[in-house]
Tab-separated table of C-alpha atoms (C1' of nucleotides) in Angstrom:
chain	number	residue	atom	x	y	z
A	1	MET	CA	40.282	-10.272	-4.721
A	2	THR	CA	39.401	-7.917	-7.575
A	3	GLY	CA	37.728	-10.148	-10.227
A	4	THR	CA	38.004	-10.122	-14.105
A	5	PRO	CA	38.422	-6.844	-15.770
A	6	LEU	CA	35.111	-5.901	-17.100
A	7	SER	CA	34.348	-4.618	-20.548
A	8	ARG	CA	32.664	-1.297	-20.623
A	9	SER	CA	29.241	-2.690	-21.574
A	10	GLU	CA	29.529	-5.395	-18.922
A	11	ALA	CA	30.292	-2.862	-16.314
A	12	LYS	CA	27.306	-0.677	-17.371
A	13	ASP	CA	25.033	-3.743	-17.146
A	14	LEU	CA	26.350	-4.594	-13.696
A	15	THR	CA	25.553	-1.055	-12.490
A	16	ARG	CA	22.013	-1.274	-13.887
A	17	ARG	CA	21.404	-4.575	-12.248
A	18	ARG	CA	22.789	-3.003	-8.997
A	19	LEU	CA	20.361	-0.101	-9.373
A	20	ILE	CA	17.372	-2.486	-9.816
A	21	ARG	CA	18.546	-4.723	-6.977
A	22	ALA	CA	18.784	-1.604	-4.652
A	23	ALA	CA	15.424	-0.282	-5.824
A	24	PHE	CA	13.611	-3.623	-4.927
A	25	ALA	CA	15.266	-3.611	-1.619
A	26	ILE	CA	14.308	0.042	-0.963
A	27	LEU	CA	10.816	-0.603	-2.108
A	28	ASP	CA	10.570	-3.512	0.245
A	29	GLU	CA	12.041	-1.872	3.361
A	30	GLU	CA	10.656	1.705	2.924
A	31	GLY	CA	7.815	1.444	0.566
A	32	GLU	CA	7.011	3.697	-2.506
A	33	ALA	CA	7.687	6.851	-0.467
A	34	GLY	CA	11.320	5.954	0.097
A	35	LEU	CA	12.150	5.125	-3.568
A	36	THR	CA	14.132	8.296	-4.607
A	37	THR	CA	16.796	8.576	-7.176
A	38	VAL	CA	19.024	9.818	-4.300
A	39	LYS	CA	18.655	6.708	-2.327
A	40	VAL	CA	18.735	4.117	-5.160
A	41	ALA	CA	21.952	5.683	-6.630
A	42	ARG	CA	23.633	5.859	-3.371
A	43	ALA	CA	22.782	2.222	-2.535
A	44	ALA	CA	24.215	1.182	-5.807
A	45	GLY	CA	27.279	3.214	-5.362
A	46	ILE	CA	26.962	5.839	-7.994
A	47	ALA	CA	26.275	9.547	-8.111
A	48	GLN	CA	22.588	10.575	-8.045
A	49	SER	CA	23.018	12.173	-11.467
A	50	SER	CA	24.314	8.956	-12.983
A	51	PHE	CA	21.044	7.366	-12.377
A	52	TYR	CA	19.933	9.001	-15.531
A	53	VAL	CA	22.465	7.229	-17.604
A	54	HIS	CA	20.536	4.092	-16.971
A	55	PHE	CA	16.887	5.203	-16.811
A	56	LYS	CA	15.107	7.996	-18.618
A	57	ASP	CA	13.494	9.063	-15.389
A	58	ARG	CA	12.046	7.763	-12.204
A	59	GLN	CA	9.064	6.340	-13.945
A	60	ASP	CA	11.265	4.350	-16.295
A	61	LEU	CA	12.791	2.708	-13.333
A	62	LEU	CA	9.448	1.609	-12.040
A	63	ARG	CA	8.580	0.249	-15.455
A	64	ALA	CA	11.783	-1.779	-15.551
A	65	LEU	CA	10.970	-3.157	-11.943
A	66	GLY	CA	7.437	-4.097	-13.221
A	67	ASP	CA	8.948	-5.863	-16.143
A	68	GLN	CA	11.425	-7.853	-14.114
A	69	ALA	CA	8.738	-8.734	-11.423
A	70	GLY	CA	6.467	-9.903	-14.295
A	71	GLU	CA	9.166	-12.003	-15.746
A	72	ARG	CA	9.839	-13.817	-12.443
A	73	LEU	CA	6.110	-14.201	-11.891
A	74	ARG	CA	5.690	-15.971	-15.287
A	75	ALA	CA	8.655	-18.115	-14.686
A	76	THR	CA	7.278	-19.224	-11.263
A	77	MET	CA	3.830	-20.098	-12.887
A	78	ARG	CA	5.620	-22.263	-15.566
A	79	GLU	CA	7.514	-23.953	-12.960
A	80	ALA	CA	4.445	-24.553	-10.835
A	81	ARG	CA	2.567	-26.069	-13.778
A	82	ARG	CA	5.613	-28.302	-14.738
A	83	ARG	CA	6.073	-29.660	-11.204
A	84	ALA	CA	2.272	-30.210	-10.706
A	85	HIS	CA	2.393	-32.277	-13.935
A	86	GLU	CA	5.323	-34.417	-12.607
A	87	THR	CA	3.623	-35.065	-9.186
A	88	PRO	CA	1.647	-38.290	-8.940
A	89	ASP	CA	-2.042	-37.595	-8.951
A	90	ASP	CA	-2.734	-38.531	-5.257
A	91	GLY	CA	-3.195	-36.595	-2.269
A	92	GLU	CA	0.230	-35.222	-2.543
A	93	ARG	CA	-0.645	-33.513	-5.817
A	94	HIS	CA	-3.619	-31.576	-4.070
A	95	ARG	CA	-1.182	-30.451	-1.339
A	96	ASP	CA	1.357	-29.351	-4.000
A	97	THR	CA	-1.287	-27.004	-5.485
A	98	PHE	CA	-0.841	-25.039	-2.316
A	99	ARG	CA	2.702	-25.790	-1.372
A	100	ILE	CA	4.233	-24.667	-4.700
A	101	PRO	CA	2.986	-21.079	-4.575
A	102	LEU	CA	3.939	-20.822	-0.964
A	103	GLU	CA	7.478	-21.872	-1.647
A	104	ALA	CA	7.676	-19.442	-4.655
A	105	ILE	CA	6.768	-16.620	-2.329
A	106	ARG	CA	9.250	-17.680	0.186
A	107	ARG	CA	11.808	-17.562	-2.362
A	108	HIS	CA	11.083	-13.926	-3.380
A	109	PRO	CA	9.430	-12.390	-0.362
A	110	GLU	CA	10.247	-8.918	-1.246
A	111	LEU	CA	8.591	-9.285	-4.624
A	112	PHE	CA	5.569	-10.750	-3.019
A	113	ARG	CA	5.392	-7.919	-0.473
A	114	ILE	CA	5.885	-5.233	-3.066
A	115	GLY	CA	3.077	-6.678	-5.168
A	116	LEU	CA	0.737	-7.115	-2.246
A	117	ARG	CA	1.170	-3.375	-1.410
A	118	ALA	CA	0.946	-2.107	-4.933
A	119	ARG	CA	-2.260	-4.098	-5.510
A	120	HIS	CA	-4.390	-1.390	-3.480
A	121	ASP	CA	-2.256	1.670	-3.864
A	122	PRO	CA	-3.515	4.051	-6.429
A	123	SER	CA	-0.372	6.224	-6.017
A	124	SER	CA	1.810	3.263	-7.054
A	125	PRO	CA	3.088	3.073	-10.574
A	126	LEU	CA	3.121	-0.665	-10.045
A	127	GLN	CA	-0.462	-0.894	-9.385
A	128	ASP	CA	-1.412	-1.859	-12.917
A	129	PHE	CA	1.161	-4.528	-12.899
A	130	ALA	CA	-0.071	-5.909	-9.499
A	131	VAL	CA	-3.764	-5.791	-10.674
A	132	GLU	CA	-3.127	-7.567	-13.955
A	133	SER	CA	-1.009	-10.247	-12.128
A	134	SER	CA	-3.544	-11.015	-9.585
A	135	ALA	CA	-6.245	-11.125	-12.310
A	136	ALA	CA	-4.063	-13.567	-14.399
A	137	TYR	CA	-3.439	-15.809	-11.303
A	138	ARG	CA	-7.218	-15.896	-10.585
A	139	ALA	CA	-7.994	-16.730	-14.327
A	140	HIS	CA	-5.271	-19.485	-13.970
A	141	LEU	CA	-6.860	-20.978	-10.811
A	142	ALA	CA	-10.314	-20.735	-12.268
A	143	ALA	CA	-9.264	-22.690	-15.388
A	144	ASP	CA	-7.714	-25.337	-13.158
A	145	LEU	CA	-10.964	-25.612	-11.203
A	146	ALA	CA	-12.966	-25.786	-14.326
A	147	ALA	CA	-10.746	-28.685	-15.544
A	148	MET	CA	-11.612	-30.479	-12.209
A	149	GLY	CA	-15.250	-30.500	-13.313
A	150	PHE	CA	-16.639	-27.378	-11.683
A	151	PRO	CA	-19.704	-26.208	-13.716
A	152	THR	CA	-19.138	-23.226	-16.094
A	153	GLY	CA	-22.428	-23.171	-17.943
A	154	THR	CA	-24.169	-20.052	-16.733
A	155	GLU	CA	-22.744	-16.581	-16.004
A	156	ARG	CA	-23.303	-17.225	-12.268
A	157	ASP	CA	-21.319	-20.548	-12.445
A	158	ARG	CA	-18.332	-18.699	-13.975
A	159	ARG	CA	-18.663	-15.761	-11.355
A	160	ARG	CA	-18.704	-18.354	-8.569
A	161	LEU	CA	-15.679	-20.066	-9.971
A	162	GLU	CA	-13.866	-16.722	-10.122
A	163	MET	CA	-14.868	-16.006	-6.594
A	164	ILE	CA	-13.455	-19.379	-5.412
A	165	ALA	CA	-10.225	-18.791	-7.235
A	166	ASP	CA	-10.080	-15.186	-5.780
A	167	GLY	CA	-10.604	-16.769	-2.297
A	168	ILE	CA	-7.783	-19.388	-2.676
A	169	ASN	CA	-5.500	-16.606	-3.745
A	170	ALA	CA	-6.438	-14.525	-0.719
A	171	LEU	CA	-5.946	-17.502	1.531
A	172	THR	CA	-2.662	-18.321	0.105
A	173	ASN	CA	-1.474	-14.721	0.429
A	174	ALA	CA	-2.653	-14.441	3.897
A	175	MET	CA	-0.853	-17.599	4.914
A	176	ALA	CA	2.190	-16.446	3.231
A	177	VAL	CA	2.124	-12.998	5.135
A	178	GLY	CA	1.826	-14.989	8.389
A	179	HIS	CA	4.691	-17.467	7.492
A	180	LEU	CA	6.900	-14.320	6.528
A	181	GLU	CA	5.971	-12.502	9.765
A	182	GLY	CA	6.997	-15.589	11.688
A	183	ARG	CA	3.519	-16.409	13.005
A	184	TYR	CA	3.196	-19.673	11.083
A	185	PRO	CA	6.803	-21.088	10.877
A	186	ASP	CA	5.776	-24.512	9.600
A	187	LEU	CA	4.679	-24.612	5.971
A	188	GLU	CA	3.112	-28.111	6.288
A	189	GLU	CA	0.814	-26.622	8.929
A	190	VAL	CA	-0.065	-23.969	6.464
A	191	VAL	CA	-0.802	-26.401	3.844
A	192	ASP	CA	-2.958	-28.438	6.278
A	193	VAL	CA	-5.199	-25.357	6.773
A	194	LEU	CA	-5.388	-24.596	3.072
A	195	VAL	CA	-6.405	-28.268	2.466
A	196	ALA	CA	-9.048	-27.788	5.099
A	197	PHE	CA	-10.451	-24.649	3.659
A	198	SER	CA	-10.445	-26.485	0.104
A	199	LYS	CA	-12.686	-29.176	1.418
A	200	GLY	CA	-15.288	-26.576	1.632
A	201	TYR	CA	-15.408	-25.473	-2.017
A	202	LEU	CA	-14.725	-28.963	-3.286
A	203	TRP	CA	-17.897	-30.079	-1.495
A	204	LEU	CA	-19.742	-27.929	-4.227
A	205	LEU	CA	-18.310	-30.516	-6.759
A	206	ARG	CA	-20.099	-33.470	-5.336
A	207	PRO	CA	-22.573	-35.396	-7.552
A	208	PRO	CA	-25.927	-33.416	-8.118
A	209	ARG	CA	-28.600	-34.795	-5.805
A	210	ARG	CA	-31.322	-34.140	-8.412
A	211	PRO	CA	-30.529	-36.352	-11.507
A	212	LEU	CA	-32.030	-33.792	-13.866
A	213	SER	CA	-35.518	-35.154	-13.943
A	214	GLU	CA	-37.646	-32.398	-12.514
A	215	THR	CA	-39.513	-29.957	-14.640
A	216	GLU	CA	-37.047	-26.970	-14.149
B	1	MET	CA	-29.885	29.552	2.304
B	2	THR	CA	-27.058	30.372	4.826
B	3	GLY	CA	-27.671	28.374	7.953
B	4	THR	CA	-27.457	29.394	11.605
B	5	PRO	CA	-24.810	31.697	12.445
B	6	LEU	CA	-22.124	29.617	14.293
B	7	SER	CA	-20.141	30.322	17.400
B	8	ARG	CA	-16.348	30.557	17.028
B	9	SER	CA	-15.755	27.074	18.543
B	10	GLU	CA	-18.385	25.592	16.380
B	11	ALA	CA	-16.892	26.994	13.268
B	12	LYS	CA	-13.512	25.782	14.188
B	13	ASP	CA	-14.882	22.221	14.820
B	14	LEU	CA	-16.591	22.270	11.518
B	15	THR	CA	-13.434	23.229	9.760
B	16	ARG	CA	-11.540	20.499	11.568
B	17	ARG	CA	-14.063	17.919	10.527
B	18	ARG	CA	-13.925	19.233	6.929
B	19	LEU	CA	-10.077	18.776	6.947
B	20	ILE	CA	-10.438	15.144	8.214
B	21	ARG	CA	-13.177	14.307	5.727
B	22	ALA	CA	-11.097	15.733	2.930
B	23	ALA	CA	-7.999	13.745	4.204
B	24	PHE	CA	-9.797	10.530	3.974
B	25	ALA	CA	-11.073	11.271	0.619
B	26	ILE	CA	-7.647	12.157	-0.719
B	27	LEU	CA	-6.095	9.223	1.023
B	28	ASP	CA	-8.635	6.887	-0.693
B	29	GLU	CA	-8.319	8.425	-4.193
B	30	GLU	CA	-4.621	9.248	-4.362
B	31	GLY	CA	-2.967	7.243	-1.682
B	32	GLU	CA	-0.575	8.264	1.045
B	33	ALA	CA	1.636	10.083	-1.572
B	34	GLY	CA	-1.195	12.417	-2.492
B	35	LEU	CA	-1.954	13.561	1.089
B	36	THR	CA	-0.306	16.946	1.432
B	37	THR	CA	-1.209	19.955	3.720
B	38	VAL	CA	-1.664	21.921	0.385
B	39	LYS	CA	-4.355	19.543	-0.986
B	40	VAL	CA	-6.074	18.866	2.229
B	41	ALA	CA	-6.433	22.655	3.196
B	42	ARG	CA	-7.637	23.420	-0.303
B	43	ALA	CA	-10.204	20.669	-0.372
B	44	ALA	CA	-11.395	21.971	3.046
B	45	GLY	CA	-11.535	25.541	1.854
B	46	ILE	CA	-8.875	27.148	3.837
B	47	ALA	CA	-5.343	28.515	3.420
B	48	GLN	CA	-2.457	25.940	3.656
B	49	SER	CA	-0.840	27.669	6.551
B	50	SER	CA	-4.210	27.543	8.479
B	51	PHE	CA	-3.888	23.749	8.448
B	52	TYR	CA	-1.602	24.189	11.422
B	53	VAL	CA	-4.292	25.919	13.478
B	54	HIS	CA	-5.895	22.458	13.700
B	55	PHE	CA	-3.047	20.041	13.591
B	56	LYS	CA	0.509	20.308	15.000
B	57	ASP	CA	1.902	18.855	11.790
B	58	ARG	CA	1.203	16.286	9.153
B	59	GLN	CA	1.790	13.418	11.602
B	60	ASP	CA	-0.728	14.784	13.869
B	61	LEU	CA	-3.327	14.587	11.062
B	62	LEU	CA	-2.554	10.964	10.447
B	63	ARG	CA	-2.885	10.144	14.061
B	64	ALA	CA	-6.368	11.841	14.058
B	65	LEU	CA	-7.265	9.815	11.027
B	66	GLY	CA	-6.118	6.648	12.827
B	67	ASP	CA	-8.114	7.449	15.849
B	68	GLN	CA	-11.245	8.044	13.981
B	69	ALA	CA	-10.937	5.059	11.898
B	70	GLY	CA	-10.255	2.981	15.064
B	71	GLU	CA	-13.386	4.412	16.711
B	72	ARG	CA	-15.641	3.318	13.681
B	73	LEU	CA	-14.065	-0.062	13.648
B	74	ARG	CA	-14.647	-0.734	17.236
B	75	ALA	CA	-18.408	0.603	16.808
B	76	THR	CA	-18.800	-1.738	13.804
B	77	MET	CA	-17.624	-4.762	15.891
B	78	ARG	CA	-19.945	-3.858	18.772
B	79	GLU	CA	-22.755	-3.622	16.347
B	80	ALA	CA	-21.888	-6.945	14.754
B	81	ARG	CA	-21.862	-8.604	18.145
B	82	ARG	CA	-25.209	-7.152	18.961
B	83	ARG	CA	-26.734	-8.184	15.816
B	84	ALA	CA	-25.417	-11.686	15.902
B	85	HIS	CA	-26.810	-12.103	19.389
B	86	GLU	CA	-30.276	-10.908	18.159
B	87	THR	CA	-30.224	-13.313	15.131
B	88	PRO	CA	-31.871	-16.801	15.751
B	89	ASP	CA	-29.338	-19.500	15.995
B	90	ASP	CA	-30.230	-21.309	12.749
B	91	GLY	CA	-28.509	-21.282	9.332
B	92	GLU	CA	-29.255	-17.514	9.147
B	93	ARG	CA	-27.086	-16.745	12.133
B	94	HIS	CA	-24.108	-18.485	10.348
B	95	ARG	CA	-24.695	-16.504	7.187
B	96	ASP	CA	-24.767	-13.318	9.209
B	97	THR	CA	-21.368	-14.077	10.515
B	98	PHE	CA	-20.258	-13.239	7.001
B	99	ARG	CA	-22.927	-10.805	5.966
B	100	ILE	CA	-22.368	-8.372	8.875
B	101	PRO	CA	-18.742	-7.539	8.221
B	102	LEU	CA	-19.329	-7.163	4.450
B	103	GLU	CA	-22.112	-4.841	5.012
B	104	ALA	CA	-19.950	-2.767	7.407
B	105	ILE	CA	-17.260	-2.670	4.712
B	106	ARG	CA	-19.861	-1.444	2.163
B	107	ARG	CA	-20.956	1.224	4.497
B	108	HIS	CA	-17.419	2.722	4.723
B	109	PRO	CA	-15.506	1.442	1.637
B	110	GLU	CA	-12.903	4.241	1.836
B	111	LEU	CA	-11.919	3.224	5.382
B	112	PHE	CA	-11.625	-0.287	4.455
B	113	ARG	CA	-9.427	0.474	1.270
B	114	ILE	CA	-7.146	2.816	3.243
B	115	GLY	CA	-6.653	0.175	6.060
B	116	LEU	CA	-6.033	-2.703	3.450
B	117	ARG	CA	-3.334	-0.611	1.839
B	118	ALA	CA	-1.853	0.630	5.225
B	119	ARG	CA	-1.558	-2.955	6.396
B	120	HIS	CA	1.437	-3.820	4.191
B	121	ASP	CA	2.981	-0.399	3.658
B	122	PRO	CA	6.022	0.316	5.859
B	123	SER	CA	5.899	4.039	4.716
B	124	SER	CA	2.452	4.581	6.073
B	125	PRO	CA	1.997	6.187	9.440
B	126	LEU	CA	-1.250	4.263	9.671
B	127	GLN	CA	0.490	0.841	9.365
B	128	ASP	CA	0.641	0.254	13.126
B	129	PHE	CA	-3.119	0.975	13.415
B	130	ALA	CA	-3.844	-1.387	10.497
B	131	VAL	CA	-1.733	-4.124	11.936
B	132	GLU	CA	-3.272	-3.922	15.291
B	133	SER	CA	-6.816	-3.729	13.861
B	134	SER	CA	-6.405	-6.909	11.844
B	135	ALA	CA	-4.778	-8.655	14.784
B	136	ALA	CA	-7.648	-7.644	16.950
B	137	TYR	CA	-10.063	-8.945	14.398
B	138	ARG	CA	-8.206	-12.229	14.099
B	139	ALA	CA	-8.297	-12.585	17.804
B	140	HIS	CA	-11.907	-11.855	17.922
B	141	LEU	CA	-12.709	-14.567	15.387
B	142	ALA	CA	-10.488	-17.088	16.942
B	143	ALA	CA	-12.344	-16.479	20.130
B	144	ASP	CA	-15.652	-17.141	18.318
B	145	LEU	CA	-14.324	-20.300	16.917
B	146	ALA	CA	-13.024	-21.457	20.296
B	147	ALA	CA	-16.441	-20.918	21.721
B	148	MET	CA	-17.807	-23.157	18.863
B	149	GLY	CA	-15.752	-25.908	20.250
B	150	PHE	CA	-12.647	-25.872	18.261
B	151	PRO	CA	-9.851	-27.513	20.481
B	152	THR	CA	-7.271	-24.935	22.136
B	153	GLY	CA	-5.374	-27.291	24.206
B	154	THR	CA	-1.993	-27.406	22.534
B	155	GLU	CA	0.208	-24.587	21.116
B	156	ARG	CA	-0.398	-26.087	17.723
B	157	ASP	CA	-4.183	-26.002	18.200
B	158	ARG	CA	-4.176	-22.319	19.044
B	159	ARG	CA	-1.918	-21.704	16.092
B	160	ARG	CA	-4.279	-23.433	13.810
B	161	LEU	CA	-7.185	-21.532	15.133
B	162	GLU	CA	-5.426	-18.368	14.444
B	163	MET	CA	-4.687	-19.449	10.888
B	164	ILE	CA	-8.254	-20.189	10.333
B	165	ALA	CA	-9.310	-16.930	11.633
B	166	ASP	CA	-6.631	-15.160	9.618
B	167	GLY	CA	-8.008	-17.112	6.480
B	168	ILE	CA	-11.694	-16.079	7.067
B	169	ASN	CA	-10.616	-12.421	7.367
B	170	ALA	CA	-8.528	-12.634	4.192
B	171	LEU	CA	-11.447	-14.340	2.415
B	172	THR	CA	-13.893	-11.708	3.631
B	173	ASN	CA	-11.589	-8.847	2.507
B	174	ALA	CA	-11.043	-10.408	-0.977
B	175	MET	CA	-14.678	-10.822	-1.535
B	176	ALA	CA	-15.282	-7.261	-0.292
B	177	VAL	CA	-12.643	-5.969	-2.693
B	178	GLY	CA	-14.384	-7.776	-5.586
B	179	HIS	CA	-17.744	-6.431	-4.616
B	180	LEU	CA	-16.338	-2.909	-4.405
B	181	GLU	CA	-14.663	-3.300	-7.734
B	182	GLY	CA	-18.038	-4.475	-9.241
B	183	ARG	CA	-16.950	-7.992	-9.898
B	184	TYR	CA	-19.354	-9.564	-7.363
B	185	PRO	CA	-22.278	-7.225	-7.411
B	186	ASP	CA	-24.555	-9.675	-5.333
B	187	LEU	CA	-23.583	-9.908	-1.680
B	188	GLU	CA	-25.706	-13.041	-1.149
B	189	GLU	CA	-23.749	-14.829	-3.804
B	190	VAL	CA	-20.522	-13.711	-1.900
B	191	VAL	CA	-22.077	-15.033	1.340
B	192	ASP	CA	-22.793	-18.435	-0.394
B	193	VAL	CA	-19.128	-18.731	-1.458
B	194	LEU	CA	-17.984	-17.860	2.158
B	195	VAL	CA	-20.342	-20.391	3.551
B	196	ALA	CA	-18.920	-22.938	1.147
B	197	PHE	CA	-15.466	-22.312	2.386
B	198	SER	CA	-16.400	-22.416	5.898
B	199	LYS	CA	-17.740	-25.872	5.486
B	200	GLY	CA	-14.051	-26.893	5.071
B	201	TYR	CA	-12.830	-25.676	8.442
B	202	LEU	CA	-15.963	-26.680	10.231
B	203	TRP	CA	-15.212	-30.303	8.975
B	204	LEU	CA	-12.312	-30.035	11.547
B	205	LEU	CA	-14.766	-29.784	14.360
B	206	ARG	CA	-16.785	-32.979	13.688
B	207	PRO	CA	-16.793	-35.598	16.587
B	208	PRO	CA	-13.503	-37.471	16.917
B	209	ARG	CA	-13.591	-40.839	15.355
B	210	ARG	CA	-11.507	-42.404	18.096
B	211	PRO	CA	-13.556	-42.262	21.313
B	212	LEU	CA	-10.326	-42.138	23.507
B	213	SER	CA	-10.039	-45.835	24.240
B	214	GLU	CA	-6.716	-46.614	22.689
B	215	THR	CA	-3.428	-46.770	24.258
B	216	GLU	CA	-2.236	-43.362	22.920
C	1	DA	C1'	49.351	6.372	-31.885
C	2	DA	C1'	45.453	9.311	-32.609
C	3	DT	C1'	40.630	9.938	-32.070
C	4	DT	C1'	36.212	8.907	-30.512
C	5	DT	C1'	32.864	7.168	-27.323
C	6	DC	C1'	30.550	7.147	-23.052
C	7	DA	C1'	29.833	5.956	-17.956
C	8	DC	C1'	30.336	8.695	-14.447
C	9	DC	C1'	31.072	12.969	-11.797
C	10	DG	C1'	29.809	17.698	-9.348
C	11	DA	C1'	27.130	21.627	-9.732
C	12	DT	C1'	22.812	23.634	-10.006
C	13	DA	C1'	18.215	25.279	-11.741
C	14	DG	C1'	13.648	24.166	-11.001
C	15	DT	C1'	9.668	22.090	-8.483
C	16	DA	C1'	6.723	20.754	-4.508
C	17	DC	C1'	6.019	20.578	0.028
C	18	DT	C1'	6.369	21.674	5.420
C	19	DA	C1'	6.249	24.592	8.972
C	20	DT	C1'	6.704	29.335	10.874
C	21	DC	C1'	5.748	34.321	11.342
C	22	DG	C1'	3.456	38.753	11.630
C	23	DG	C1'	-0.868	40.849	10.414
C	24	DT	C1'	-6.170	41.230	10.383
C	25	DG	C1'	-10.868	41.443	11.665
C	26	DA	C1'	-14.698	39.517	13.902
C	27	DA	C1'	-16.359	37.054	17.901
C	28	DA	C1'	-15.968	36.741	22.743
C	29	DA	C1'	-14.951	38.656	27.158
C	30	DA	C1'	-14.195	42.445	30.249
D	1	DT	C1'	-17.875	50.295	24.845
D	2	DT	C1'	-13.228	48.718	25.285
D	3	DT	C1'	-10.120	45.151	25.255
D	4	DT	C1'	-8.704	40.535	24.332
D	5	DT	C1'	-8.709	36.377	21.945
D	6	DC	C1'	-7.961	33.665	17.906
D	7	DA	C1'	-9.124	31.476	13.304
D	8	DC	C1'	-7.642	32.547	9.244
D	9	DC	C1'	-4.554	34.961	5.834
D	10	DG	C1'	-0.293	35.815	2.740
D	11	DA	C1'	4.489	35.688	2.614
D	12	DT	C1'	8.531	33.095	3.084
D	13	DA	C1'	12.532	30.381	4.918
D	14	DG	C1'	13.969	25.705	4.959
D	15	DT	C1'	14.102	21.091	2.962
D	16	DA	C1'	14.068	17.238	-0.211
D	17	DC	C1'	13.830	15.717	-4.525
D	18	DT	C1'	14.058	15.533	-9.960
D	19	DA	C1'	16.387	16.273	-13.994
D	20	DT	C1'	19.780	18.797	-16.848
D	21	DC	C1'	24.502	20.331	-17.996
D	22	DG	C1'	29.404	20.716	-19.017
D	23	DG	C1'	33.523	18.317	-17.779
D	24	DT	C1'	36.750	14.096	-17.181
D	25	DG	C1'	39.291	9.970	-18.063
D	26	DA	C1'	39.622	5.452	-19.446
D	27	DA	C1'	37.858	2.119	-22.718
D	28	DA	C1'	36.891	1.214	-27.434
D	29	DT	C1'	37.700	2.238	-32.206
D	30	DT	C1'	40.296	3.987	-36.007
DNA sequence: AATTTCACCGATAGTACTATCGGTGAAAAA
DNA sequence: TTTTTCACCGATAGTACTATCGGTGAAATT
């Protein structure tokens, strides 16, 4: 029943991980307002004052949460790139573009919800992290689109690309929220809709009607 | 310099409106966590204890804020319907579908930001209001799409319609955020992108290729 | 075996906020 | 004019949380 006897540092590390896990759960269920040292410590099974053995203060915990969330996010993006590279370049790869982020969100819904919330909350110490993450994701998508042949010559071109990337991100998030709330149970239906929307911006890619002969 | 001498009830009403205005500003700038009776009262120029002359408790203030936000939202939707009805049914009407909500958001950015934030915050007393509002808007868009000829026969058809409506809403919100953050200064460029995305789902509308002669 | 380290504990000082209470003066009612 | 009403005030009790402190025992070190 009782496992291996743990060394002191192992036990401390375990407690720290329990605290972080508890903090994520509370943040997800009750929001920023519910995240107190009292609740986190109790959920992790230690005294409130012992919280300070592991974190300098409340802010320090938030920083650790941001770090961990960032690490998972980066791992997810690496994984997505890897899988996209493996998929054959037919219709299925295009669907994968949407399916992979959705599956990543489903794997860590609490991280997704926390990020979504922090993104627009000026009182959240995680806001900077969320804003940077979404900007990074936007840039990542915009680069992919540029690689597909979207024009990036003018400032206006680049802005439009960023808007499209922003839109794809927003669409994906909205569908993910609907899926997590149970409104869209079937992920393949979700991917169908995202593919439908994508036909719109892909239309911008089609060969220019004017073969660059006019004066301007 | 000093205006008309106010009657007692007029003065009280003015103070109440000052409190609500201050509450919206604080909510927008500092988030839910910053909204305390101390700050609201000070911003409105009265003593903290006098807050309770106007509101039963903190919760009561939030309720009042939700009521007022709901009223403005409904007014905006009525206005949008009216204007859409007036616009000639050419390409411009289609652009108006996107332009009108964007302009409404620009008119009350603080309400928009507060709603966006509350939508995913379980600790926010405004969450219910935000969730209901977005569901109402989704239904409103879905009805418009059905009127345009999208199929609604099967459960799956209706779910797809809701997903598209959800997507349009998410796109509009994301573009509005970018505009308010200064990334997309030109609203016409924003409308261009929304129109591009819309070509995608409108493609689903096109006449069925099979004229219903086959066995199935 | 003797000593040191340290993760955890209970107690508590300090801080910020909510909500109530009795008092006050000017507006409103009599 | 006299009386009543009430929006606002300062003071304060009560609550919830943050962060610190000295103490304890078992693990780790010597």
